[in-house]
Amino acid sequence: DADVTQTPRNRITKTGKRIMLECSQTKGHDRMYWYRQDPGLGLRLIYYSFDVKDINKGEISDGYSVSRQAQAKFSLSLESAIPNQTALYFCATSDFGAGTQYFGPGTRLLVL
Amino acid sequence: KQEVTQIPAALSVPEGENLVLNCSFTDSAIYNLQWFRQDPGKGLTSLLLIQSSQREQTSGRLNASLDKSSGRSTLYIAASQPGDSATYLCAVRDQGAQKLVFGQGTRLTINP
């Protein structure tokens, strides 16, 4: 089984809809991250969390919110989706010591 | 603000060649640097992580070097194989920061 899983893997939605992307991990890591990847722009950090009670904004948090339901679960919400949120979204985890980040398979989101 | 650049954006070489991928960063005060591999439609796989105090790391046919003073890292792939075809990303974590700053990647194609 994969250490970091994301659901759904693909999603098509319409402008104005609220959607949630979910991430679960079995690595036992405290730190979790949400990134988006756009062609020509690379990966950019949306939000990150160091434990259940810790949520921090990344460089592009506007239009997004997150919830850390448990150590193993970190969800990303788009309250009112817009077309420029069409992208590939990745969840990642890391422990404190090594610093290596482990990525999920990604969610491909299309906002019409 | 840290910026990470990877040149070239794409590279195509015959099978069996040794090759070098380049990564440069603008601020030398880094905590670590990580190389990832991304296959089409899939997530990122961590290849090598170099701490700021290290000069290189090796894993199988891969060798990554770090020269903080010049703001450069290289990923050396020996005896390339078609299965090495993928996009290679480098990412830097700054001292005192929690996020990774990614380059835009080098798309590598190994021709049989």
XYZ file of C-alpha atoms in Angstrom:
224
model
C 0.000 0.000 0.000
C 1.128 3.525 -0.773
C 2.448 5.548 2.141
C 0.722 8.769 1.009
C -2.657 8.518 -0.693
C -4.833 11.192 -2.252
C -8.484 11.144 -3.204
C -9.876 11.744 -5.699
C -7.184 11.224 -8.327
C -9.091 13.205 -10.929
C -11.886 15.715 -10.525
C -13.847 17.939 -12.860
C -15.945 20.657 -11.288
C -17.674 23.875 -12.238
C -16.871 27.438 -11.275
C -18.314 28.336 -7.893
C -18.528 24.798 -6.533
C -16.948 23.795 -3.239
C -14.677 20.794 -3.397
C -12.408 18.936 -1.007
C -9.244 17.033 -1.755
C -8.152 14.503 0.833
C -4.763 13.177 1.853
C -3.907 10.290 4.158
C -0.526 8.959 5.209
C 0.727 5.873 6.989
C 4.302 7.058 7.512
C 3.629 8.389 10.994
C 4.969 11.807 10.068
C 3.865 14.931 11.887
C 4.413 17.339 9.005
C 2.072 17.515 6.034
C 1.957 19.842 3.025
C -0.240 20.789 0.090
C 1.334 21.931 -3.204
C -0.005 22.768 -6.601
C 1.876 22.222 -9.843
C 1.287 24.303 -12.942
C 3.105 24.043 -16.267
C 5.911 26.584 -16.386
C 5.505 27.547 -12.722
C 6.736 24.450 -10.947
C 5.406 23.382 -7.548
C 4.204 26.007 -5.094
C 3.262 25.551 -1.461
C -0.363 26.227 -0.503
C -0.520 25.247 3.190
C 1.479 23.187 5.638
C 0.895 21.702 9.088
C 3.353 20.519 11.718
C 0.777 18.814 13.903
C -2.972 18.630 14.411
C -3.106 22.040 16.082
C -0.701 23.793 13.722
C -1.740 25.230 10.337
C 0.377 27.635 8.302
C -0.148 29.476 5.036
C 2.209 28.892 2.167
C 2.945 31.246 -0.697
C -0.398 30.852 -2.525
C -3.078 30.211 0.119
C -5.733 32.632 -1.171
C -8.867 30.777 -2.250
C -7.932 27.656 -0.287
C -8.479 26.329 3.213
C -7.236 23.220 5.001
C -8.179 20.959 7.859
C -5.894 18.627 9.813
C -8.384 16.109 11.121
C -5.765 13.777 12.594
C -2.039 13.206 12.424
C -2.599 11.070 9.342
C -5.173 13.200 7.517
C -4.877 16.609 5.880
C -7.577 17.912 3.548
C -7.578 20.863 1.159
C -10.766 22.737 0.288
C -11.597 25.130 -2.504
C -14.526 27.110 -1.132
C -15.600 28.478 -4.505
C -13.586 26.987 -7.329
C -12.401 29.172 -10.202
C -10.796 28.165 -13.525
C -7.306 29.340 -12.585
C -7.307 26.731 -9.812
C -7.073 24.100 -12.506
C -3.827 22.320 -11.651
C -2.211 19.174 -10.326
C -2.368 19.081 -6.520
C 0.084 17.156 -4.377
C 0.102 16.242 -0.725
C 3.428 15.539 0.963
C 4.710 14.488 4.387
C 7.989 14.710 6.214
C 9.442 13.974 9.609
C 11.433 16.537 11.522
C 14.840 14.960 11.380
C 15.554 13.875 7.830
C 13.712 16.616 6.043
C 12.947 14.336 3.103
C 9.472 14.992 1.755
C 7.357 12.106 0.490
C 4.699 12.900 -2.075
C 1.321 11.413 -2.884
C 0.326 10.536 -6.470
C -1.484 13.824 -7.034
C -5.016 14.967 -7.833
C -5.665 16.412 -11.261
C -8.326 19.115 -10.931
C -10.143 20.789 -13.789
C -12.404 23.750 -13.054
C -14.742 24.636 -15.911
C 13.673 35.414 -2.072
C 15.135 32.049 -3.013
C 14.944 31.148 -6.675
C 15.838 27.780 -8.161
C 16.702 27.311 -11.806
C 17.205 24.143 -13.790
C 18.826 24.213 -17.196
C 18.195 22.752 -19.701
C 14.426 22.396 -19.593
C 14.673 19.274 -21.725
C 17.451 16.851 -22.612
C 17.529 13.863 -24.960
C 20.472 11.443 -25.019
C 21.210 7.918 -26.312
C 21.053 4.997 -23.947
C 24.286 4.235 -22.123
C 25.575 7.782 -21.868
C 26.589 9.404 -18.629
C 24.847 12.723 -18.091
C 24.647 15.674 -15.733
C 21.608 17.691 -14.747
C 22.129 21.143 -13.298
C 20.391 23.075 -10.546
C 21.284 26.571 -9.356
C 19.915 28.587 -6.462
C 20.268 32.257 -5.575
C 20.600 32.178 -1.756
C 23.369 29.975 -0.360
C 21.890 29.862 3.173
C 20.162 26.561 2.610
C 19.265 23.779 5.034
C 19.219 21.029 2.444
C 18.668 20.270 -1.236
C 16.606 17.421 -2.588
C 16.410 15.817 -6.021
C 13.127 14.270 -7.159
C 11.957 12.264 -10.110
C 8.466 12.741 -11.583
C 6.948 10.338 -14.089
C 4.079 11.548 -16.308
C 0.798 11.678 -14.415
C 2.438 10.573 -11.185
C 3.770 12.036 -8.004
C 7.307 12.908 -7.058
C 9.777 10.302 -5.884
C 12.648 11.444 -3.707
C 15.999 10.403 -5.145
C 18.632 12.049 -2.991
C 18.777 14.580 -0.177
C 21.942 16.517 0.588
C 22.250 18.338 3.881
C 23.964 21.726 3.813
C 27.028 20.269 5.533
C 27.486 17.573 2.886
C 29.193 17.775 -0.497
C 27.594 14.785 -2.197
C 25.262 11.829 -1.906
C 25.174 8.615 -3.926
C 22.474 6.068 -4.625
C 23.179 3.385 -7.194
C 23.870 5.053 -10.537
C 22.960 8.482 -9.179
C 25.332 10.955 -7.601
C 24.316 14.408 -6.439
C 26.809 17.106 -5.501
C 26.328 20.379 -3.680
C 28.432 23.538 -3.819
C 26.728 26.027 -1.545
C 29.188 28.842 -2.138
C 28.467 28.874 -5.855
C 24.774 28.063 -5.432
C 24.921 24.923 -7.548
C 24.009 21.268 -7.442
C 24.424 18.606 -10.066
C 22.781 15.228 -10.495
C 25.017 12.742 -12.291
C 23.381 9.706 -13.895
C 25.742 6.953 -14.972
C 25.060 4.510 -17.811
C 21.632 5.953 -18.595
C 18.722 3.616 -19.385
C 15.342 4.210 -21.063
C 13.716 3.727 -17.661
C 15.502 6.858 -16.481
C 13.262 8.929 -18.753
C 11.316 11.302 -16.510
C 11.288 14.881 -15.288
C 13.913 15.611 -12.638
C 13.240 18.338 -10.098
C 15.525 19.888 -7.557
C 14.197 21.649 -4.486
C 15.887 23.745 -1.843
C 14.898 24.219 1.775
C 16.254 27.427 3.250
C 17.715 27.805 6.729
C 14.890 28.543 9.169
C 12.217 27.938 6.546
C 9.778 25.085 6.287
C 8.905 25.066 2.631
C 10.703 23.686 -0.372
C 11.427 25.965 -3.304
C 11.330 23.970 -6.525
C 12.986 24.423 -9.864
C 10.869 23.894 -12.939
C 12.566 20.626 -13.776
C 14.522 19.021 -16.591
C 12.595 16.617 -18.794
C 14.982 13.793 -19.629
C 14.497 11.350 -22.496
C 16.803 8.357 -22.920
C 16.610 6.934 -26.434
C 17.086 3.160 -26.901
